Short mmCIF file of C-alpha atoms in Angstrom, two decimals:
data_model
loop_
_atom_site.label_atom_id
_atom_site.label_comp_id
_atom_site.label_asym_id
_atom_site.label_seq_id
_atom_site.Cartn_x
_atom_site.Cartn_y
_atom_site.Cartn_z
CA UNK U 858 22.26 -15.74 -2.90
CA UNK U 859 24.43 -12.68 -4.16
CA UNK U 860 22.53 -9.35 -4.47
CA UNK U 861 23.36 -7.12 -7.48
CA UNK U 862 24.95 -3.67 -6.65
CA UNK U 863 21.74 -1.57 -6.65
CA UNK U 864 19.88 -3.49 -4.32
CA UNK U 865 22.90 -3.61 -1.87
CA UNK U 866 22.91 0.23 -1.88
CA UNK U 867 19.64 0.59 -0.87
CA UNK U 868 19.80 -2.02 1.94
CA UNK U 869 22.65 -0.36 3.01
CA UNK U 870 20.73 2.95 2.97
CA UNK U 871 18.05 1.55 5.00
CA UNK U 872 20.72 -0.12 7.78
CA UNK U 873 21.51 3.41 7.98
CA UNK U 874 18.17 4.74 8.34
CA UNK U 875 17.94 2.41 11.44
CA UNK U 876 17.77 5.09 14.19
CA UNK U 877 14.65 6.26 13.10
CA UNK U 878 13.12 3.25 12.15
CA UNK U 879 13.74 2.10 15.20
CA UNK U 880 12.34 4.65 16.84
CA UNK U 881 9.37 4.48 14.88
CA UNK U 882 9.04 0.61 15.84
CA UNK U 883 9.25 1.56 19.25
CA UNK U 884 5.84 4.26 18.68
CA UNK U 885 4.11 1.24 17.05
CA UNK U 886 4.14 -1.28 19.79
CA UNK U 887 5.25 0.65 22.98
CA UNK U 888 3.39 2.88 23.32
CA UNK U 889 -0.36 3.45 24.78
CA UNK U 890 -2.44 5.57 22.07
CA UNK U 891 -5.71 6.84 24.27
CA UNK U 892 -8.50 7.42 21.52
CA UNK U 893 -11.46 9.32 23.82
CA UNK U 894 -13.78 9.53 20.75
CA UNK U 895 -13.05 6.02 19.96
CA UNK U 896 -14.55 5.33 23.27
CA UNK U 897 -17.23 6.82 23.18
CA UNK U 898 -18.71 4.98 20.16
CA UNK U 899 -19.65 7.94 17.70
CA UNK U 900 -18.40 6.87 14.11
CA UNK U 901 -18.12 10.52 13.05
CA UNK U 902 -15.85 11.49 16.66
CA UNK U 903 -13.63 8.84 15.37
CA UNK U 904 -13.32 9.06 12.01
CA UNK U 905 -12.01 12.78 12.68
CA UNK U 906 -9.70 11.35 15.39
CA UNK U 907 -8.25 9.23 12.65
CA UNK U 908 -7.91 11.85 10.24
CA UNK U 909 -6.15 14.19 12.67
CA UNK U 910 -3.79 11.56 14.16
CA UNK U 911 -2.78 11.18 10.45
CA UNK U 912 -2.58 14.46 9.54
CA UNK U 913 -0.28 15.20 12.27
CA UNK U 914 2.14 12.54 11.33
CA UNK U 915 4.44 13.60 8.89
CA UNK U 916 7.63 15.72 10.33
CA UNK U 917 9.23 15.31 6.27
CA UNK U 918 6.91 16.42 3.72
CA UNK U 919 9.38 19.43 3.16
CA UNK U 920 11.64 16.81 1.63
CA UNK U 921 8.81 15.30 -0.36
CA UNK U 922 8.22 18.83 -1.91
CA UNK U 923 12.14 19.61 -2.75
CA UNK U 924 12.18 16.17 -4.34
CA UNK U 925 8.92 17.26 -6.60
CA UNK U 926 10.67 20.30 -7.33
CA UNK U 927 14.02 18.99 -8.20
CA UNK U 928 11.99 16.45 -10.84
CA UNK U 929 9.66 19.38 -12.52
CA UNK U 930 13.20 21.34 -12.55
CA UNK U 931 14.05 18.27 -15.14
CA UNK U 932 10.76 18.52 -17.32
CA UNK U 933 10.43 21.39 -20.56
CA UNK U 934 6.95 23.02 -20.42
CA UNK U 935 4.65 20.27 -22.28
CA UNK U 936 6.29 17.83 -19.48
CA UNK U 937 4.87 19.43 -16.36
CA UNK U 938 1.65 20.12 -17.72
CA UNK U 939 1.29 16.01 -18.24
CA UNK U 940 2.68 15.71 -14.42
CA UNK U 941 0.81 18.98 -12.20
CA UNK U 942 -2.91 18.36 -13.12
CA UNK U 943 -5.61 19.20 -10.82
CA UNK U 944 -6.90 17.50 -7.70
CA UNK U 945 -9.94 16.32 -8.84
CA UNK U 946 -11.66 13.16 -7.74
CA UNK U 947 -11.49 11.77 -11.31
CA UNK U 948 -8.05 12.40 -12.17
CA UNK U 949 -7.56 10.73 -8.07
CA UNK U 950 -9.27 7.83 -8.45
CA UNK U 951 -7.59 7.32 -12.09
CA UNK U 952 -5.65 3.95 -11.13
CA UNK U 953 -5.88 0.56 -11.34
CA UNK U 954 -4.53 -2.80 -10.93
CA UNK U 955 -4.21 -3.70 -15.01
CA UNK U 956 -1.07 -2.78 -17.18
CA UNK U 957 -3.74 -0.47 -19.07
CA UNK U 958 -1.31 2.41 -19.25
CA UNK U 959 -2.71 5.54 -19.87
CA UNK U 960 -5.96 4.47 -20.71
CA UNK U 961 -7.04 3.93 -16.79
CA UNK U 962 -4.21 6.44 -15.45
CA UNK U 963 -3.33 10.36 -15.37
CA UNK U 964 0.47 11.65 -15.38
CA UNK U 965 3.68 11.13 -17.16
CA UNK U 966 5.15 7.89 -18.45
CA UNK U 967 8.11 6.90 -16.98
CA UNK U 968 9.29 5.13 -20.43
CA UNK U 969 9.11 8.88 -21.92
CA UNK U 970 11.38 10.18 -19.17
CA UNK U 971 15.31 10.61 -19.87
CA UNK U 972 17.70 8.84 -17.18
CA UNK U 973 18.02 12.15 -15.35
CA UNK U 974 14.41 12.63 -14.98
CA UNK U 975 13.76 8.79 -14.21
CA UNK U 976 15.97 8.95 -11.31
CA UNK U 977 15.05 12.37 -10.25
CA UNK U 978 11.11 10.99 -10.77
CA UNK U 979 12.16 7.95 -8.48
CA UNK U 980 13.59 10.17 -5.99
CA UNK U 981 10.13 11.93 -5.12
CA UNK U 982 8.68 8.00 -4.57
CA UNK U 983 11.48 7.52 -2.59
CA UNK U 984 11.32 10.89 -0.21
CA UNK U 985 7.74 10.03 0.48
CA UNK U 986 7.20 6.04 1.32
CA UNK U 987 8.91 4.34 4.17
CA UNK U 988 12.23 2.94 4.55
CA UNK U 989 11.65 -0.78 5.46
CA UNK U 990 12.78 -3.57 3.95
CA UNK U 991 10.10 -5.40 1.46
CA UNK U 992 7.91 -2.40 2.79
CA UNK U 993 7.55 1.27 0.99
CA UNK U 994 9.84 2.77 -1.67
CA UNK U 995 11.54 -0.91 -1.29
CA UNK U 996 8.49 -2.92 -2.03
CA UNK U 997 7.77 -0.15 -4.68
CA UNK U 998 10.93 -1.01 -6.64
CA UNK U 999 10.13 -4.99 -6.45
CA UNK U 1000 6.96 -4.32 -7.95
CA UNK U 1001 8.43 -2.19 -10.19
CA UNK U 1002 10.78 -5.10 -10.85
CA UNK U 1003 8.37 -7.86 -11.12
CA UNK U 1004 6.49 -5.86 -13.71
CA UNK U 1005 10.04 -5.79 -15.76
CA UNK U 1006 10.81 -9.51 -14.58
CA UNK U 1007 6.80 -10.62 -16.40
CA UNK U 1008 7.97 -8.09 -19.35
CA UNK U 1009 11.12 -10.69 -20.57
CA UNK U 1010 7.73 -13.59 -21.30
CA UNK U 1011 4.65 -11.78 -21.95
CA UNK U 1012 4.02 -8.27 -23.87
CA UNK U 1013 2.92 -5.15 -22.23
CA UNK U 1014 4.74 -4.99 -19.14
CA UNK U 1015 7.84 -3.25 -17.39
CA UNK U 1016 8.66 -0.25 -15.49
CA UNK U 1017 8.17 2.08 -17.79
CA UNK U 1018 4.80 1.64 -18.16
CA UNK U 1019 4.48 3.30 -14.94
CA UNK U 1020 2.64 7.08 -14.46
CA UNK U 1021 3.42 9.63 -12.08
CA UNK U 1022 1.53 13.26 -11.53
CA UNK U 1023 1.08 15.65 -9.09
CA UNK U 1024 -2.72 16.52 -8.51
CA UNK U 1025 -2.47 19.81 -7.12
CA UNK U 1026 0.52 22.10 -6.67
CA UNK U 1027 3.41 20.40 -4.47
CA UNK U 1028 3.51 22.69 -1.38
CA UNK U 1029 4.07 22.75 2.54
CA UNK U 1030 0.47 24.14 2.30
CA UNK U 1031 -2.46 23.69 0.80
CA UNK U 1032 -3.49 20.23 -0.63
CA UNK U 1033 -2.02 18.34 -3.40
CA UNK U 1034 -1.37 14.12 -4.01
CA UNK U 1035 0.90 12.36 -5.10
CA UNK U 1036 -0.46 9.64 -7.52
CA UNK U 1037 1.83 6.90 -8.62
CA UNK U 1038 1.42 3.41 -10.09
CA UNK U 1039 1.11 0.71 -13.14
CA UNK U 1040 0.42 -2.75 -13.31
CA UNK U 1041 -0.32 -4.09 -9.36
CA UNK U 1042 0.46 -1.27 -7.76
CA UNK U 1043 -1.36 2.39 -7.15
CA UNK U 1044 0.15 4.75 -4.36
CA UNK U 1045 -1.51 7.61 -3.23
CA UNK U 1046 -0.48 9.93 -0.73
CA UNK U 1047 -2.72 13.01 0.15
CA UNK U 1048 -0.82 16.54 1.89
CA UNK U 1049 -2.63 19.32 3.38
CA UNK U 1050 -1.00 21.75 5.02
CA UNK U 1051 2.56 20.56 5.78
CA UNK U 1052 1.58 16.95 6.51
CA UNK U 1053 0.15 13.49 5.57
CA UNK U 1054 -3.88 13.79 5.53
CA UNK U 1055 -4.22 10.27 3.78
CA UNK U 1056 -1.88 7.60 2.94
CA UNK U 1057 -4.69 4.99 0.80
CA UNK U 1058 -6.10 3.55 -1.40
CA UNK U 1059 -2.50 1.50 -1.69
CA UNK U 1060 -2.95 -1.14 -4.31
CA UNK U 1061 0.08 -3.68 -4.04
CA UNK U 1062 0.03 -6.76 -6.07
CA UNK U 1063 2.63 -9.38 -7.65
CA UNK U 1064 3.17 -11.81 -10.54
CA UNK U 1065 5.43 -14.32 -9.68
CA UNK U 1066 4.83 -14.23 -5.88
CA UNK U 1067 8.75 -15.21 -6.00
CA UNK U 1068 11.69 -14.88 -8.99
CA UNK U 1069 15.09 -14.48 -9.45
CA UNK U 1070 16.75 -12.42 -11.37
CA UNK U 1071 19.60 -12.76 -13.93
CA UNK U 1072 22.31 -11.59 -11.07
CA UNK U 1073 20.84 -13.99 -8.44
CA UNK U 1074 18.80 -11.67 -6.50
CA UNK U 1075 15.75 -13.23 -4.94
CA UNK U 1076 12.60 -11.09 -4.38
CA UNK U 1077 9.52 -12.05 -2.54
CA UNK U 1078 7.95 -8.16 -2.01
CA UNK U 1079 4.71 -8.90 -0.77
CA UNK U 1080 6.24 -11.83 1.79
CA UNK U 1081 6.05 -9.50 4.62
CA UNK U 1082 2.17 -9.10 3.73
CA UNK U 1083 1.53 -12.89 3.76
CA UNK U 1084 3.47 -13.95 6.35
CA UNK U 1085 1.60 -11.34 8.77
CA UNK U 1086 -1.89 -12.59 7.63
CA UNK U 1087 -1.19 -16.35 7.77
CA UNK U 1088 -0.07 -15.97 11.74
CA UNK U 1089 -3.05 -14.21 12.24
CA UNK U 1090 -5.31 -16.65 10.99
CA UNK U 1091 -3.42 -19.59 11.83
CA UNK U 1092 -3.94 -18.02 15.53
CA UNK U 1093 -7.27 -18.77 15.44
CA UNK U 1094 -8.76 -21.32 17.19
CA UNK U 1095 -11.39 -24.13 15.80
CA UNK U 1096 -14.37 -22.38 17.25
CA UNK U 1097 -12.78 -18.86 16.31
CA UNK U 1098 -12.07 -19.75 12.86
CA UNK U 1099 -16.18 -20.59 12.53
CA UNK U 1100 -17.29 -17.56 13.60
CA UNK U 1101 -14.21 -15.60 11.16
CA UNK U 1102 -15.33 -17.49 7.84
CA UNK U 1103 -17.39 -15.90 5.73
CA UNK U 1104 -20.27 -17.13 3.49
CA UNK U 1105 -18.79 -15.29 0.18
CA UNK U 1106 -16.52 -16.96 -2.16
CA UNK U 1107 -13.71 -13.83 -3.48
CA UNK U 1108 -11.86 -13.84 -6.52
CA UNK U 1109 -10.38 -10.13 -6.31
CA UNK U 1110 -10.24 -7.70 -3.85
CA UNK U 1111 -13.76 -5.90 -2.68
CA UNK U 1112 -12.48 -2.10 -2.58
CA UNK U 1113 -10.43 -2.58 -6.04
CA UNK U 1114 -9.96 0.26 -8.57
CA UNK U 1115 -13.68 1.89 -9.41
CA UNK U 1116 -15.39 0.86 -6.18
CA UNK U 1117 -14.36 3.62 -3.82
CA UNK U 1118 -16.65 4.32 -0.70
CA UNK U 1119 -17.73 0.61 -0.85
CA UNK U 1120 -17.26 -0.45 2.22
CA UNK U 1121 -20.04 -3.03 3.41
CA UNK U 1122 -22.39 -1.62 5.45
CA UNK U 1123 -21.84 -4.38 8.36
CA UNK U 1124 -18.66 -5.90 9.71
CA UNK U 1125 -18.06 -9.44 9.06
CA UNK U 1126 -16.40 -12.03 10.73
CA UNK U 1127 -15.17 -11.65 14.61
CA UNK U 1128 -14.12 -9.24 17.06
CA UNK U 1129 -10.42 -8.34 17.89
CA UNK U 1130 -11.90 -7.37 21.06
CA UNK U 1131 -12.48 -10.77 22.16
CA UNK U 1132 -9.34 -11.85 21.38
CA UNK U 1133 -6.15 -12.57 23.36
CA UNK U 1134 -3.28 -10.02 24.29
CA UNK U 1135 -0.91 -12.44 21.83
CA UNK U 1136 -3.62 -12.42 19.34
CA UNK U 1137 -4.58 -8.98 18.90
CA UNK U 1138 -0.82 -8.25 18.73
CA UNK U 1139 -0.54 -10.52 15.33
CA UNK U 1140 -3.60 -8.50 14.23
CA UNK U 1141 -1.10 -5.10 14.56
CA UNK U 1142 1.54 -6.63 13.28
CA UNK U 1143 -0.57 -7.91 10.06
CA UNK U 1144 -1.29 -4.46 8.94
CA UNK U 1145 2.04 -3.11 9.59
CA UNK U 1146 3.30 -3.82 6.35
CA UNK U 1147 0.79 -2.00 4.39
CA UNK U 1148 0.74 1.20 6.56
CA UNK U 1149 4.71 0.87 6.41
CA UNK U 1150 3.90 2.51 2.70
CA UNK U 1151 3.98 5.96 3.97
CA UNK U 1152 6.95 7.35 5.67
CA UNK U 1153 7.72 6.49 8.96
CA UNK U 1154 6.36 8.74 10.73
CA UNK U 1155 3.18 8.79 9.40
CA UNK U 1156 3.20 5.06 9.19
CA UNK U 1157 3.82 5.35 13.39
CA UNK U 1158 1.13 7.64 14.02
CA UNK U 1159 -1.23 5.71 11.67
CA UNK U 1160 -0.48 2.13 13.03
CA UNK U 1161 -0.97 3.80 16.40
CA UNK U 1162 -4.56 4.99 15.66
CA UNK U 1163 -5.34 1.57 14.56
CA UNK U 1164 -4.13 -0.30 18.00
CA UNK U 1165 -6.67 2.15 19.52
CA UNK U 1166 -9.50 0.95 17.25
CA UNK U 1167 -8.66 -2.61 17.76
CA UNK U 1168 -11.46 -3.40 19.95
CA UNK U 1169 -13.57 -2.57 16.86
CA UNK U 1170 -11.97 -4.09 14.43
CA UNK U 1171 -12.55 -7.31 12.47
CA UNK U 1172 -11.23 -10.49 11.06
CA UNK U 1173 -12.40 -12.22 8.82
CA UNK U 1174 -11.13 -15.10 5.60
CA UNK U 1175 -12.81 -16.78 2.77
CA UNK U 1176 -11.52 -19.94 1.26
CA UNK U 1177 -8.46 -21.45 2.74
CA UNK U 1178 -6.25 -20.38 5.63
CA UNK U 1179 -3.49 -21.85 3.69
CA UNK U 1180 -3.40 -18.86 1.12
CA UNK U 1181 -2.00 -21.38 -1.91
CA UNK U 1182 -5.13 -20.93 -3.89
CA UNK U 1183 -7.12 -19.12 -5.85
CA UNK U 1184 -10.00 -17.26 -3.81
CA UNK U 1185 -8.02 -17.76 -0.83
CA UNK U 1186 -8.73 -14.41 0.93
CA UNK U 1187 -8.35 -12.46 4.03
CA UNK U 1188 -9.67 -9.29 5.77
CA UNK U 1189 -8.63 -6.90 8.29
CA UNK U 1190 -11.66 -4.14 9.16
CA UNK U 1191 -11.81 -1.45 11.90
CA UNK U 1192 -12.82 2.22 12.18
CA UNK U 1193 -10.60 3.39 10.11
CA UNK U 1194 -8.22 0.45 8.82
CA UNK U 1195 -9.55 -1.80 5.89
CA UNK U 1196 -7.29 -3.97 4.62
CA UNK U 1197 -7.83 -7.09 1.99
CA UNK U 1198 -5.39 -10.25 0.81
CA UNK U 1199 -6.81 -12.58 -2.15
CA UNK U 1200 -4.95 -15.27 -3.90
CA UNK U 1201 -5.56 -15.31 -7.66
CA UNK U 1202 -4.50 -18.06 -10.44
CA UNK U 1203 -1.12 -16.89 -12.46
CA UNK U 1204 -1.88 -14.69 -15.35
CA UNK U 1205 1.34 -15.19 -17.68
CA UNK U 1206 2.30 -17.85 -14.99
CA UNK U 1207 -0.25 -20.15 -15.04
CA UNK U 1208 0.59 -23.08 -13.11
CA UNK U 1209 1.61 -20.63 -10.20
CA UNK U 1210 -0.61 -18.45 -8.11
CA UNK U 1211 -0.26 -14.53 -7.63
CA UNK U 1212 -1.49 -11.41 -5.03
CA UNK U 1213 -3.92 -9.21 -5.07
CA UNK U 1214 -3.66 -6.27 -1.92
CA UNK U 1215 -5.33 -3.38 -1.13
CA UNK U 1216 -5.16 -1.14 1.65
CA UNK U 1217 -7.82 1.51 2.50
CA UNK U 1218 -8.86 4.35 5.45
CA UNK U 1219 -12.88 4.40 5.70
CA UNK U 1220 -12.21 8.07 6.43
CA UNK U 1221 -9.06 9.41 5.03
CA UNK U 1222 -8.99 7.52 1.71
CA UNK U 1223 -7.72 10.47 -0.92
CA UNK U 1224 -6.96 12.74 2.54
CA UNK U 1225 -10.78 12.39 2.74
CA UNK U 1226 -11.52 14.88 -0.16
CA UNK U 1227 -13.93 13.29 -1.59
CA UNK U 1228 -17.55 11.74 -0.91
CA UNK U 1229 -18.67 8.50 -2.31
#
């Protein structure tokens, strides 16, 4: 089908951003990541591993910080004191998955904003998530879409009911997020010192799972997501698919908004480890798209940590493997990685189902600021 003008542009920006990516790719699955404290089996040895391998990551949070600049540039007085708040763990864990607008959030509107500063405030999104296709500041803008897409047949959604602040002061040092998001979707992204320290929660969701729009563009932003977690699971064999089903029935995600640091006590469901080579590399590939939310080099470094920890990691689904229906649900937890996929029943859509994502870091969630 034909694609309208701006989404052409920024596939053609990506195509052009294919040197790096590729390189990046290459990181991902090519290359041997040898955890020691992983090995040895102490949580706390590996939780810092994790945290450093992130922190590490990030060769472009210079840009990130000339972006923020350029956008507070835009903004009179009263504007950047709605934007540069503190880096507190309330105003950090301020997000959430409903179109509640500034009741459940912290920053500046993006309806307030004039063109200049909306495209300048999309520009500092843009500098810091990846530069896939259906993954990062792409999958960003179809959510951002959807929400305008569910706006045309039910009230209180769009784009511009979308916040953006800076928790902390944007810098090559010191620490600061950025803390992004509206209705299914909250991205934050944690700096210390010149780098990534934390690139989660990530809350992704999306109402229709599929549309398209008035110019014939089709979007399908979380396909990349599903597609990854049904090969997993459809992997599995009879026996293996016993021992990954768990006894719970899920209707939303565990580790939504308001339940941070509640990651169950025990892992549920079965081993990576004693799964094949081919197998284990569908488990990678499953989280890809949700680490692919940072930039690329972070998401490289990140994804590589993760391979490391696969040993320990676990599988696990609730429901159906044929994720049509609602509480059909799936789970990715390691070390570090926690990642969850739930089907719910259509909201404005009824007869249609939609997606509920979220992607944590047992240790790095918020750059791992915060205890919980």
């Amino acid at each position: 089908m034909p694609e309208n003008n701006t989404h052409r542009r920024l596939k053609s920006k990506w195509k052009r951003a294919g040197a790096a990516f590729a390189a990046g790719t290459a990181l991902l699955f090519g290359a041997v990541y040898v955890n020691a404290n992983a090995a040895t089996g102490d949580a706390t040895a590996t939780a810092t591993a994790s945290a450093t391998a992130t922190s590490g990551a990030s060769s472009g949070v210079s840009d990130v910080v000339d972006a923020a600049n350029a956008f507070l540039d835009t903004l009179d007085s009263d504007q950047q004191a709605d934007v540069l708040l503190d880096f507190t763990q309330a105003n950090a864990t301020a997000w959430s998955n409903l179109p509640c607008g500034a009741t459940c959030r912290v920053g500046i509107e993006f309806s307030s904003l004039s063109d200049t500063q909306l495209t300048a405030a999309k520009a500092v999104v843009e500098a810091a998530t990846g530069t896939g296709s259906d993954t990062g500041y792409d999958q960003v803008s179809q959510i951002l879409a959807a929400d305008d897409y569910l706006g045309e047949t039910a009230s209180g959604y769009g784009s511009g009911n979308y916040y953006l602040a800076f928790l902390g002061t944007p810098s090559t040092s010191g620490t600061w997020q950025l803390h992004f998001g509206g209705h299914h979707l909250a991205l934050n992204l944690t700096y210390k010192d010149g780098a990534v320290e934390g690139s989660t929660p990530y809350f992704v969701g999306v109402e229709p799972t599929t549309w398209t729009d008035d110019d014939g563009t089709s979007y399908a932003p979380l396909s990349g997501m599903y597609d990854g977690m049904k090969a997993m699971v459809d992997s599995l064999t009879t026996d293996e698919l016993t021992e990954a089903k768990l006894s719970e029935s899920f209707s939303d995600v565990l580790l939504g908004p308001d339940d941070d640091g509640g990651f169950p006590s025990t892992k549920e469901g079965i081993s990576v480890g004693d799964l094949t080579d081919d197998q284990q590399a569908l488990v990678l590939a499953a989280m890809k798209p949700w680490v692919d939310v940072a930039d690329d080099d972070t998401a490289a470094s990140v994804l590589s940590t993760y391979k490391s920890e696969l040993d320990d990691t676990y599988i696990a689904y609730s429901g159906s493997t044929d994720l049509s229906a609602q509480g059909d649900y799936v789970r990715i937890d390691g070390p570090g990685v926690w990642i969850e996929f739930v089907c719910q029943d259509g909201v404005v859509y009824t007869s249609q189902i939609h997606y509920h994502t979220v992607y944590r870091d047992h240790s790095t969630d918020y750059g791992g600021e915060f205890s919980f």
